[in-house]
CSV table of C-alpha atoms and ligand atoms in Angstrom, one decimal:
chain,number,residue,atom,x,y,z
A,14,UNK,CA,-17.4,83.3,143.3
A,15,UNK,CA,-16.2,86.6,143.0
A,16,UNK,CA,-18.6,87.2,140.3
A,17,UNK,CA,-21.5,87.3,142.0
A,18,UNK,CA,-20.3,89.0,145.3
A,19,UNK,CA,-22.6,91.6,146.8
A,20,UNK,CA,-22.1,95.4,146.0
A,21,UNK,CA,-21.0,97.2,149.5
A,22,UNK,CA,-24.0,99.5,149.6
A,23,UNK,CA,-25.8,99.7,153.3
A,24,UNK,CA,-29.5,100.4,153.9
A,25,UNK,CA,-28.8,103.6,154.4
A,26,UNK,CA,-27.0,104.1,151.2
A,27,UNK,CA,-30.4,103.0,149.2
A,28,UNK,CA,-32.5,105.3,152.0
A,29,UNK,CA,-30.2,108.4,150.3
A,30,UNK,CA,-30.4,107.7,146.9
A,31,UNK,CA,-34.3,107.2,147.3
A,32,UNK,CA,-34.4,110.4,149.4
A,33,UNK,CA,-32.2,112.3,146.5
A,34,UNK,CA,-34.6,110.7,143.9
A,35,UNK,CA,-37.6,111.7,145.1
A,36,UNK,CA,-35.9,115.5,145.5
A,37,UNK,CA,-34.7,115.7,142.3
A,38,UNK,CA,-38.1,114.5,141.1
A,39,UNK,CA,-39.9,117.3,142.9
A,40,UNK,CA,-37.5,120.0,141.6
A,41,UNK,CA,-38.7,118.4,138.1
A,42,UNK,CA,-41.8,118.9,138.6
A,43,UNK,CA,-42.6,115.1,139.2
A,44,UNK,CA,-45.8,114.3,141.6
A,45,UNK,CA,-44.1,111.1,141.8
A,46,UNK,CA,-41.6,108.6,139.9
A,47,UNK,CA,-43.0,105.0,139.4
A,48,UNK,CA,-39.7,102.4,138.6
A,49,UNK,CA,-40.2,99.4,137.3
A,50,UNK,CA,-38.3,96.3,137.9
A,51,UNK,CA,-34.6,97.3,136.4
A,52,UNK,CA,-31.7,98.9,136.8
A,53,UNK,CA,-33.1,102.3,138.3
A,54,UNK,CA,-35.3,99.7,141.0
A,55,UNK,CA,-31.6,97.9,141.6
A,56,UNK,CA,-29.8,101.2,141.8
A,57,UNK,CA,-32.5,102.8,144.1
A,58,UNK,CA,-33.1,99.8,146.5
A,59,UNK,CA,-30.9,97.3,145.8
A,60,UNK,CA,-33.7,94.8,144.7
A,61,UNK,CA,-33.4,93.1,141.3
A,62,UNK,CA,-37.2,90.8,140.6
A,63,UNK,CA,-37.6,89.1,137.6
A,64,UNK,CA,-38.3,91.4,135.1
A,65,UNK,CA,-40.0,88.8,133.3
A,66,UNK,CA,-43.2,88.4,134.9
A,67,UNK,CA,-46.7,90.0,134.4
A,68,UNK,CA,-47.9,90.8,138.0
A,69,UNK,CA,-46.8,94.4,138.7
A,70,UNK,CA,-44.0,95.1,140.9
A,71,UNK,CA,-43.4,99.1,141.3
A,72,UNK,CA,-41.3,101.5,143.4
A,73,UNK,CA,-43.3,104.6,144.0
A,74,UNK,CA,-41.2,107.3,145.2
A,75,UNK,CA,-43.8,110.3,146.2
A,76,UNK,CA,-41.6,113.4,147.6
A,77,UNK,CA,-42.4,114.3,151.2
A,78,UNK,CA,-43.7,110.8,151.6
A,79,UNK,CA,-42.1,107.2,152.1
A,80,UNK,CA,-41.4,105.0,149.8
A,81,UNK,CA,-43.2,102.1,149.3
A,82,UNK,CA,-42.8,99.2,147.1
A,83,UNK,CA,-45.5,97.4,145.2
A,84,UNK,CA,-45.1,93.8,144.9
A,85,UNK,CA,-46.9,90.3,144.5
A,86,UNK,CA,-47.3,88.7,147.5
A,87,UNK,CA,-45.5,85.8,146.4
A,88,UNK,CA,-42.1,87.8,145.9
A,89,UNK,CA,-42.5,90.0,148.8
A,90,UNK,CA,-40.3,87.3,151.1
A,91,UNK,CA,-37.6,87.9,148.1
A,92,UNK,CA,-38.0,91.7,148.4
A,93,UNK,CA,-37.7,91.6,151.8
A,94,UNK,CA,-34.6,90.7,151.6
A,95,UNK,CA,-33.1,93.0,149.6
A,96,UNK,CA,-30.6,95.3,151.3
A,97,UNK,CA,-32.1,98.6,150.7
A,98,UNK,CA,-35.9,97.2,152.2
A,99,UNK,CA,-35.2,98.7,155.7
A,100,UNK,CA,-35.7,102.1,153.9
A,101,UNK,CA,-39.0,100.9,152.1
A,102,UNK,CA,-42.7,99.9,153.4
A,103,UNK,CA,-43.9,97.1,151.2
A,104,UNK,CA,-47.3,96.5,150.1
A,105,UNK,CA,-47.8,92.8,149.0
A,106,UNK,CA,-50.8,92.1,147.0
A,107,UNK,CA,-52.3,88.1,146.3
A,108,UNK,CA,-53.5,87.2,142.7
A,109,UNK,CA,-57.3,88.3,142.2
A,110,UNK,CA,-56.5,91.6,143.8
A,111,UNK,CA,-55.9,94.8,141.7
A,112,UNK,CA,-52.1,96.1,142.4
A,113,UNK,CA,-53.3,99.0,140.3
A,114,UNK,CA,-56.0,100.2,142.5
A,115,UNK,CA,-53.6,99.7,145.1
A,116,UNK,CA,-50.7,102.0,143.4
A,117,UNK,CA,-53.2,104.7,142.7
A,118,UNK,CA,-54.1,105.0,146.6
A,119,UNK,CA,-51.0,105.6,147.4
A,120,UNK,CA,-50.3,108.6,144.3
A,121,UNK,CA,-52.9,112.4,143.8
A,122,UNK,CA,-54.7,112.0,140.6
A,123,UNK,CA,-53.8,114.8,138.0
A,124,UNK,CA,-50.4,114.8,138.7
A,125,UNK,CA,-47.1,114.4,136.6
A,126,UNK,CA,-45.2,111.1,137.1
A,127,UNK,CA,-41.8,110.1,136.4
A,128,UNK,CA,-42.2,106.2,134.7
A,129,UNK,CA,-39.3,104.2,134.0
A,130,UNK,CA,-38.7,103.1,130.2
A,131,UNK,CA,-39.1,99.5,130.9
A,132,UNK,CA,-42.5,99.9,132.7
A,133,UNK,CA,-45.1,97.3,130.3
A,134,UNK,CA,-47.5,98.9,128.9
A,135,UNK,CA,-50.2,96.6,130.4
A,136,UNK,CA,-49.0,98.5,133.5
A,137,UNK,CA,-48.8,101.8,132.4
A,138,UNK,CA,-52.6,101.6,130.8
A,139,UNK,CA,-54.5,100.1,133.8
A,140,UNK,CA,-52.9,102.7,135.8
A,141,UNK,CA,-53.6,105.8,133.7
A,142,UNK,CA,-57.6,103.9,133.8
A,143,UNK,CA,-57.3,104.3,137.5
A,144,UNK,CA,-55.9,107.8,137.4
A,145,UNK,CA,-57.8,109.9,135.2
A,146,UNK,CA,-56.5,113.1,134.0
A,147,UNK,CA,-52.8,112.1,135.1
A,148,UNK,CA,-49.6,112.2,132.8
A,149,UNK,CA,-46.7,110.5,132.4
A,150,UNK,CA,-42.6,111.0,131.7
A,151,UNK,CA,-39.8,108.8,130.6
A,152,UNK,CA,-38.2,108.9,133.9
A,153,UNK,CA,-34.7,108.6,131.5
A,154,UNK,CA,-35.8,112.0,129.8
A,155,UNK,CA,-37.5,113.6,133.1
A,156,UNK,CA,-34.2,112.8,135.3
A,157,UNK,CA,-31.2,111.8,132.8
A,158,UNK,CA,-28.6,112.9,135.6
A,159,UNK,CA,-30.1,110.5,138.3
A,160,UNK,CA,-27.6,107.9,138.8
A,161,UNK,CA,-24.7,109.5,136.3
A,162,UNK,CA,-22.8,110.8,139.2
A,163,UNK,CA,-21.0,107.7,141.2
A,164,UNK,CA,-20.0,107.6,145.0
A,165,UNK,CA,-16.6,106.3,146.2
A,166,UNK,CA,-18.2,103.3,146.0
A,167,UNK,CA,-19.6,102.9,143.0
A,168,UNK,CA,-16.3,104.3,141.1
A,169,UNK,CA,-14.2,101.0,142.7
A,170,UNK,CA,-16.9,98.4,141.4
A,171,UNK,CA,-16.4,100.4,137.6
A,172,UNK,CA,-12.7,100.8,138.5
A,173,UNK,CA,-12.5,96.6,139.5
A,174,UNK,CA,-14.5,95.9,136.3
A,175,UNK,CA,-12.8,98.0,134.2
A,176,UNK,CA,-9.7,96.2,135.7
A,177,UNK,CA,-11.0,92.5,134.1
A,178,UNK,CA,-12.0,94.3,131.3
A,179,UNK,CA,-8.0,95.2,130.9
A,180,UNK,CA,-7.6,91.2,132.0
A,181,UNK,CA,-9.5,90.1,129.3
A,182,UNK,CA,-7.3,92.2,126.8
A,183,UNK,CA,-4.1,90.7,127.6
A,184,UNK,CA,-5.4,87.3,127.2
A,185,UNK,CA,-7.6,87.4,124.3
A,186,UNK,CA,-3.9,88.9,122.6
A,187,UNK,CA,-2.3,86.0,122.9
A,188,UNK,CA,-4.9,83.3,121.3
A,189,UNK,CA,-4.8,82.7,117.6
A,190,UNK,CA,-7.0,85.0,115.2
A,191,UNK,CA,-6.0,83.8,111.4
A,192,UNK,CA,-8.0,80.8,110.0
A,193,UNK,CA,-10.5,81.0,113.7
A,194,UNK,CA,-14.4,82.1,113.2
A,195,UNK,CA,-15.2,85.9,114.6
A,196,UNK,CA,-17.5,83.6,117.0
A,197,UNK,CA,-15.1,81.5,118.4
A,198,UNK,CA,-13.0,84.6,119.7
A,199,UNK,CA,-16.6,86.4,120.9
A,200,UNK,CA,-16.3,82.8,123.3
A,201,UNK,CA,-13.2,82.3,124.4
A,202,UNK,CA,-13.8,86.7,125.1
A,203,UNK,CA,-17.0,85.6,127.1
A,204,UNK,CA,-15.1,82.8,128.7
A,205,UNK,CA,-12.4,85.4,129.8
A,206,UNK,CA,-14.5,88.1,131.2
A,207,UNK,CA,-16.3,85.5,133.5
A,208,UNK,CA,-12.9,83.9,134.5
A,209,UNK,CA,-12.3,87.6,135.6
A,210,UNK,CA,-15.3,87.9,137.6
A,211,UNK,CA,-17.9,89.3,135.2
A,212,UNK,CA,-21.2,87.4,136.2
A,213,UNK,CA,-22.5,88.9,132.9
A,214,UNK,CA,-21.5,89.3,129.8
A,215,UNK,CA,-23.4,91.9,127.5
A,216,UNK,CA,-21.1,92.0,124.3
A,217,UNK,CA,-18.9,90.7,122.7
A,218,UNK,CA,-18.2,92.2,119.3
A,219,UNK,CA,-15.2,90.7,117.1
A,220,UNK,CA,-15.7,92.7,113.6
A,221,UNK,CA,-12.9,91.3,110.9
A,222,UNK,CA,-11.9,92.7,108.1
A,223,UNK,CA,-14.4,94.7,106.2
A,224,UNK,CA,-16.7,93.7,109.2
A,225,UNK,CA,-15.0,96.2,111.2
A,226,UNK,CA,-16.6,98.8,109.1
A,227,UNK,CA,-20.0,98.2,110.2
A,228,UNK,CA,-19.6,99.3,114.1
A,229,UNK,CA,-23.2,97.2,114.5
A,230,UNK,CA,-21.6,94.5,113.3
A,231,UNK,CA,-21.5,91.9,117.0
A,232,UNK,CA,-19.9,88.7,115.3
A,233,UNK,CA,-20.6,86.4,112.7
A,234,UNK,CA,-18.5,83.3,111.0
A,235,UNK,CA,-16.4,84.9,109.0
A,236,UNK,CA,-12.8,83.7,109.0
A,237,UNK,CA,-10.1,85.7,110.5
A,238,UNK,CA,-7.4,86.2,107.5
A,239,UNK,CA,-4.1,87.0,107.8
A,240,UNK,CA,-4.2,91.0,107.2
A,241,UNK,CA,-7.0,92.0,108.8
A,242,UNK,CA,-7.8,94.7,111.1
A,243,UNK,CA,-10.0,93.3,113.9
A,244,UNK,CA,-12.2,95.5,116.0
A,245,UNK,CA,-12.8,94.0,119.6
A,246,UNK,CA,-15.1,95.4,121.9
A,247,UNK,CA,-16.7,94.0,124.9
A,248,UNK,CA,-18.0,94.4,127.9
A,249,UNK,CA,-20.8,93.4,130.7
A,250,UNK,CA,-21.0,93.4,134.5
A,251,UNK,CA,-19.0,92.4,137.4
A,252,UNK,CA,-20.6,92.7,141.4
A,253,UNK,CA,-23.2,94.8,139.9
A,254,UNK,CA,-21.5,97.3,137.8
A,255,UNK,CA,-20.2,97.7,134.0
A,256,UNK,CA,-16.9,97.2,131.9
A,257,UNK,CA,-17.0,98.5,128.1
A,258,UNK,CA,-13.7,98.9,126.0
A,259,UNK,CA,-12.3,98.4,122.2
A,260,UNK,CA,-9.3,97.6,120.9
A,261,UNK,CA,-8.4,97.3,117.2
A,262,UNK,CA,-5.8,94.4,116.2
A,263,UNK,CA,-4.3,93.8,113.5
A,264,UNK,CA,-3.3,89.7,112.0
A,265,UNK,CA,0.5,90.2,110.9
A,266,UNK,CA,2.0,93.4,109.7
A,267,UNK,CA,-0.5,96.3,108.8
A,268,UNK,CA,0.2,98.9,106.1
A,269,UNK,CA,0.9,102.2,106.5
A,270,UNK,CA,-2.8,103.0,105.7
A,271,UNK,CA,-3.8,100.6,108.2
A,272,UNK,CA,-1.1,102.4,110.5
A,273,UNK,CA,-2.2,105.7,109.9
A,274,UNK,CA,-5.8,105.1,110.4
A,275,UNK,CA,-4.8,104.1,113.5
A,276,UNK,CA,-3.0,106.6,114.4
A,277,UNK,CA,-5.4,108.8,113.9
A,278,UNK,CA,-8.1,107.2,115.9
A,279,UNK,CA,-5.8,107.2,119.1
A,280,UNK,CA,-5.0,110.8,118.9
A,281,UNK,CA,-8.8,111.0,118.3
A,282,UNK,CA,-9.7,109.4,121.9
A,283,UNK,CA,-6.6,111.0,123.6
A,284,UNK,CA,-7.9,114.4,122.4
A,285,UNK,CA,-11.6,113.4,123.4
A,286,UNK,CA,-9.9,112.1,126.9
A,287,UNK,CA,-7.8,115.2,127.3
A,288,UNK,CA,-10.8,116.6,127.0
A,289,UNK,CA,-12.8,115.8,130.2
A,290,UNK,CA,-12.3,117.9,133.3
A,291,UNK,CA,-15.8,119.6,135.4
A,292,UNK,CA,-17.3,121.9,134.2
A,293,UNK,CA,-17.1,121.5,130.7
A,294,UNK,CA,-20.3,120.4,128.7
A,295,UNK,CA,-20.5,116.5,127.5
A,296,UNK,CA,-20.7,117.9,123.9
A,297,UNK,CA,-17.0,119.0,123.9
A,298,UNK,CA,-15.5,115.6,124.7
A,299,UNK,CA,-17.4,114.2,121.3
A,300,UNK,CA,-16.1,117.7,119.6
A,301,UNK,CA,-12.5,117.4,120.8
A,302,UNK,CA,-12.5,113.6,119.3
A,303,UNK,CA,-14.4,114.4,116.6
A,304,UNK,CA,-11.9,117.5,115.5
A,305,UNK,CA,-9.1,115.0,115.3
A,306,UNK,CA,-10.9,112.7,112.9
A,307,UNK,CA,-12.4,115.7,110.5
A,308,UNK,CA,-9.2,117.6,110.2
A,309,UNK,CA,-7.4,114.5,108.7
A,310,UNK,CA,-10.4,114.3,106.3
A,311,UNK,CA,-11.9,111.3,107.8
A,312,UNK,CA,-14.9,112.9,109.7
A,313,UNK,CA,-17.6,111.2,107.3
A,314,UNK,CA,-16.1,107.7,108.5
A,315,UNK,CA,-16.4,108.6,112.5
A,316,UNK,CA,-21.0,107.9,112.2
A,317,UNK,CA,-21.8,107.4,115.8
A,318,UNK,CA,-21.1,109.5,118.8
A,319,UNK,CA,-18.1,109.6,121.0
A,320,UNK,CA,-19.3,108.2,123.8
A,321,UNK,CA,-22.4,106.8,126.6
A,322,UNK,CA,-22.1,106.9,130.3
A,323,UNK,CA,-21.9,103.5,132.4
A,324,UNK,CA,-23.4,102.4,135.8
A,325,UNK,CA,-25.7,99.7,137.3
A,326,UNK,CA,-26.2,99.3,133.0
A,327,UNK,CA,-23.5,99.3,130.2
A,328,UNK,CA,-25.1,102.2,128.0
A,329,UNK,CA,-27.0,105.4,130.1
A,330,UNK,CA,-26.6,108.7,130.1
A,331,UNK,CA,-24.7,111.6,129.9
A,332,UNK,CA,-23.9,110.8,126.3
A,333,UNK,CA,-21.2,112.3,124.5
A,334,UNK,CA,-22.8,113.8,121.6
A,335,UNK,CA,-23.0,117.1,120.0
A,336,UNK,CA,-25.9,119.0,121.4
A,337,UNK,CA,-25.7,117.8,124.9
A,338,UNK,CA,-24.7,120.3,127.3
A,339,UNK,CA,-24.5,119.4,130.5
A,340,UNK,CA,-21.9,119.8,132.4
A,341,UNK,CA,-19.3,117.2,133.0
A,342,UNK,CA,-19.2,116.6,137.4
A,343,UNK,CA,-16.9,115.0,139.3
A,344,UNK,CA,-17.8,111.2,139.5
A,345,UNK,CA,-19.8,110.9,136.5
A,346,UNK,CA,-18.2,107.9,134.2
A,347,UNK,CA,-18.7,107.4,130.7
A,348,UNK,CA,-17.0,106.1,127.5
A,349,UNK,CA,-14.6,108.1,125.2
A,350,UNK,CA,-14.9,105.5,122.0
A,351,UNK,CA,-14.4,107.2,118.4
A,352,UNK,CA,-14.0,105.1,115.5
A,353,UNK,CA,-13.4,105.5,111.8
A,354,UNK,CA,-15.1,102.4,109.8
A,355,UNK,CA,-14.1,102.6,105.9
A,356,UNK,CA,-16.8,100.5,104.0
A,357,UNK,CA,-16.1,97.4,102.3
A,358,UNK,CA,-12.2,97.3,103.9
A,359,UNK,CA,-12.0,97.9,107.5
A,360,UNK,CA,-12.4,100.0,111.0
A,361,UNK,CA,-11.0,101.2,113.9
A,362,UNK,CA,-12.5,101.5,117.4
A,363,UNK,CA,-10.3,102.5,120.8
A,364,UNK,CA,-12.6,102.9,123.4
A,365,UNK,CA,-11.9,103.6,127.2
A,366,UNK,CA,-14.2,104.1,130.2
A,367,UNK,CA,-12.9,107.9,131.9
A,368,UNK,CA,-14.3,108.9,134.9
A,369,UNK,CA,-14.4,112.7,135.9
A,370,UNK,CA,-11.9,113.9,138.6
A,371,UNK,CA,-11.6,117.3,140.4
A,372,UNK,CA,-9.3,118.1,137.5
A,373,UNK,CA,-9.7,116.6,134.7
A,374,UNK,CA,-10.1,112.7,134.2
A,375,UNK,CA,-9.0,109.2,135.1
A,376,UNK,CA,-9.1,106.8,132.8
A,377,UNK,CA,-10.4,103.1,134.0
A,378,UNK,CA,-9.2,100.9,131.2
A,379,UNK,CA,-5.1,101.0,130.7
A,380,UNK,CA,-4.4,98.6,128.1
A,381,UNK,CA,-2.1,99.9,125.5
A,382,UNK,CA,-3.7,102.2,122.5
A,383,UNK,CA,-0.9,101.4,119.8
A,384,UNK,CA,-1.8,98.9,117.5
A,385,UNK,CA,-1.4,95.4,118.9
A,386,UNK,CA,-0.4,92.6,116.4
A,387,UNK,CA,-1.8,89.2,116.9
A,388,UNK,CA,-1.4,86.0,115.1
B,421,ZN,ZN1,-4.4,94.7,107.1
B,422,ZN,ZN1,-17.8,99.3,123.6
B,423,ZN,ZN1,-19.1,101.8,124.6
């Protein structure tokens, strides 16, 4: 199953990246960062537990010390196995003990700590009970830039997935849209990216017609008509990393509105694209797109911003978006997606993933941007 092979990270790759974390914590001001079952804890060690379960599994990265893993005693066999646990002391604890006593040993009360988003609540309370006087952090606000910037590695997994992504494309052209529900194309798109190799599918938006507008729409039962613009986006993981792209078909002929909406959106993301090179600050990709859009007198139809970085998870940062400012670095890969969505009649998404080179960028989905008609 190529879907589910194993991402070609050593040990030692995991021993670095928790080394770096726990630096980059320091030089926030973090005591320590305390990650919780997810995609930072499967980025950072290569260990994915269910996140579904109550007993407390933690990662708690304390700079100058090493880490060590929190976990119930029943997983640690699991954990054990996981290829970054050379790097990682793990300390097991059996129901009827109290993993939160246990954490706070190992972290100085009255510090700051770095806690993932995901972290339950029941976990976060007992703790802050153990450790009086301590506060907390979204570690997603605290370190945004953590795992934005991707190794050799990492940038042929997003390449390889963006790749069946582009797969998917090609296929899903050729199948029938009029008179067929928006959710039967969604499945035969799910059915597609796992023949490809995905071994998850996260979305699988098919927005017809006056659907398209709605850039929340995912799918429904409407039936694909004859004239329609359709708005196809989709995405999920393959060995451990994401694909996310759009393209917007059209059922027969279009008009020239249709046309020139189009247009416009695909001059739009090759303006936001042209955009990228090091150095320059994430809020000028979304302006460059965004300039495109407004100067044809469509920038109240473009509502959402032009783009979200992708990893280990399909949406994380740097984000496109007016306001952000940091700088764009080699490595770091993200999506450059505007959209105009016309309510009531219909919308237009192209979306690729671009990845930032030493001079500019490189673009990992390659499908064509014209309009594509399908049947
Ligand atoms: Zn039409
Ligand atoms: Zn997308
Ligand atoms: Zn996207």
């Amino acid at each position: 199953m190529t879907g589910t092979a194993p991402a070609p990270f050593t040990a030692d790759d995991y021993r670095a990246r928790m080394a770096r974390a726990a630096r980059t914590a320091a030089d926030a001001g973090l005591a320590a960062l305390l990650v919780a079952p997810g995609p930072d804890m499967v980025w950072l060690t290569g260990y994915a537990p269910p996140a579904e379960t109550e007993r407390l599994t933690l990662l708690v990265l304390v700079p100058g010390r090493d880490p060590v893993l929190v976990v119930p005693a029943l997983e640690a066999p699991d954990a054990a196995k996981a290829v970054g646990a050379p790097g990682l002391a793990l300390r097991g604890w059996t129901d009827g003990q109290d993993p939160y006593a246990a954490t706070a040993s190992l972290l100085d009360a009255g510090g700051r700590f770095g806690i993932s988003d995901n972290a339950w609540a029941m976990h976060l309370l007992a703790l802050q009970k153990e450790l009086p006087g301590t506060s907390y952090a979204s570690l997603t606000d605290a370190l945004p830039m953590l795992r934005a910037v991707k190794d050799a590695a990492e940038l042929e997994l997003l390449a390889a997935a963006g790749a069946a992504a582009d797969a998917t494309f090609e296929e899903i052209r050729k199948v029938p849209f009029a008179g067929r529900r928006e959710s039967e194309v969604a499945a035969d798109i799910a059915h597609l990216l796992r023949r490809f190799g995905h071994s998850q599918v996260d979305f699988t938006i098919v927005a017809s017609g006056p659907n398209g507008a709605n850039p929340h729409h995912e799918v429904g039962d409407r039936v694909i008509e004859r004239g329609d613009m359709v708005v196809l986006d989709f995405g999920g993981l393959k060995n451990g990393y994401g694909s996310d792209t759009s393209r917007t078909v059209h059922v027969g002929e279009p008009t020239d509105e249709e046309r020139r909406v189009h247009d416009l959106v695909r001059a739009a993301q090759e303006a936001g694209f042209s955009a990228v090179r090091p150095g320059a600050a994430c809020q000028e990709v979304d302006r460059a797109a965004r300039a495109v859009i407004e100067d044809a007198g469509y920038g109240d139809y473009f509502i959402h911003r032009t783009g979200h970085g992708i990893g280990v998870t399909t949406h994380e940062p740097p984000y496109m978006i007016e306001g952000e400012e940091q700088p764009l670095v080699p490595g770091m890969c993200f999506s450059v997606e505007p959209g105009v969505y016309l309510p009531g009649r219909f919308g237009v998404r192209i979306e690729d993933i671009v990845t930032v080179t030493e001079d500019g960028g490189r673009r990992l989905n390659d499908t064509t941007r014209e309009m594509v008609i399908v049947d």
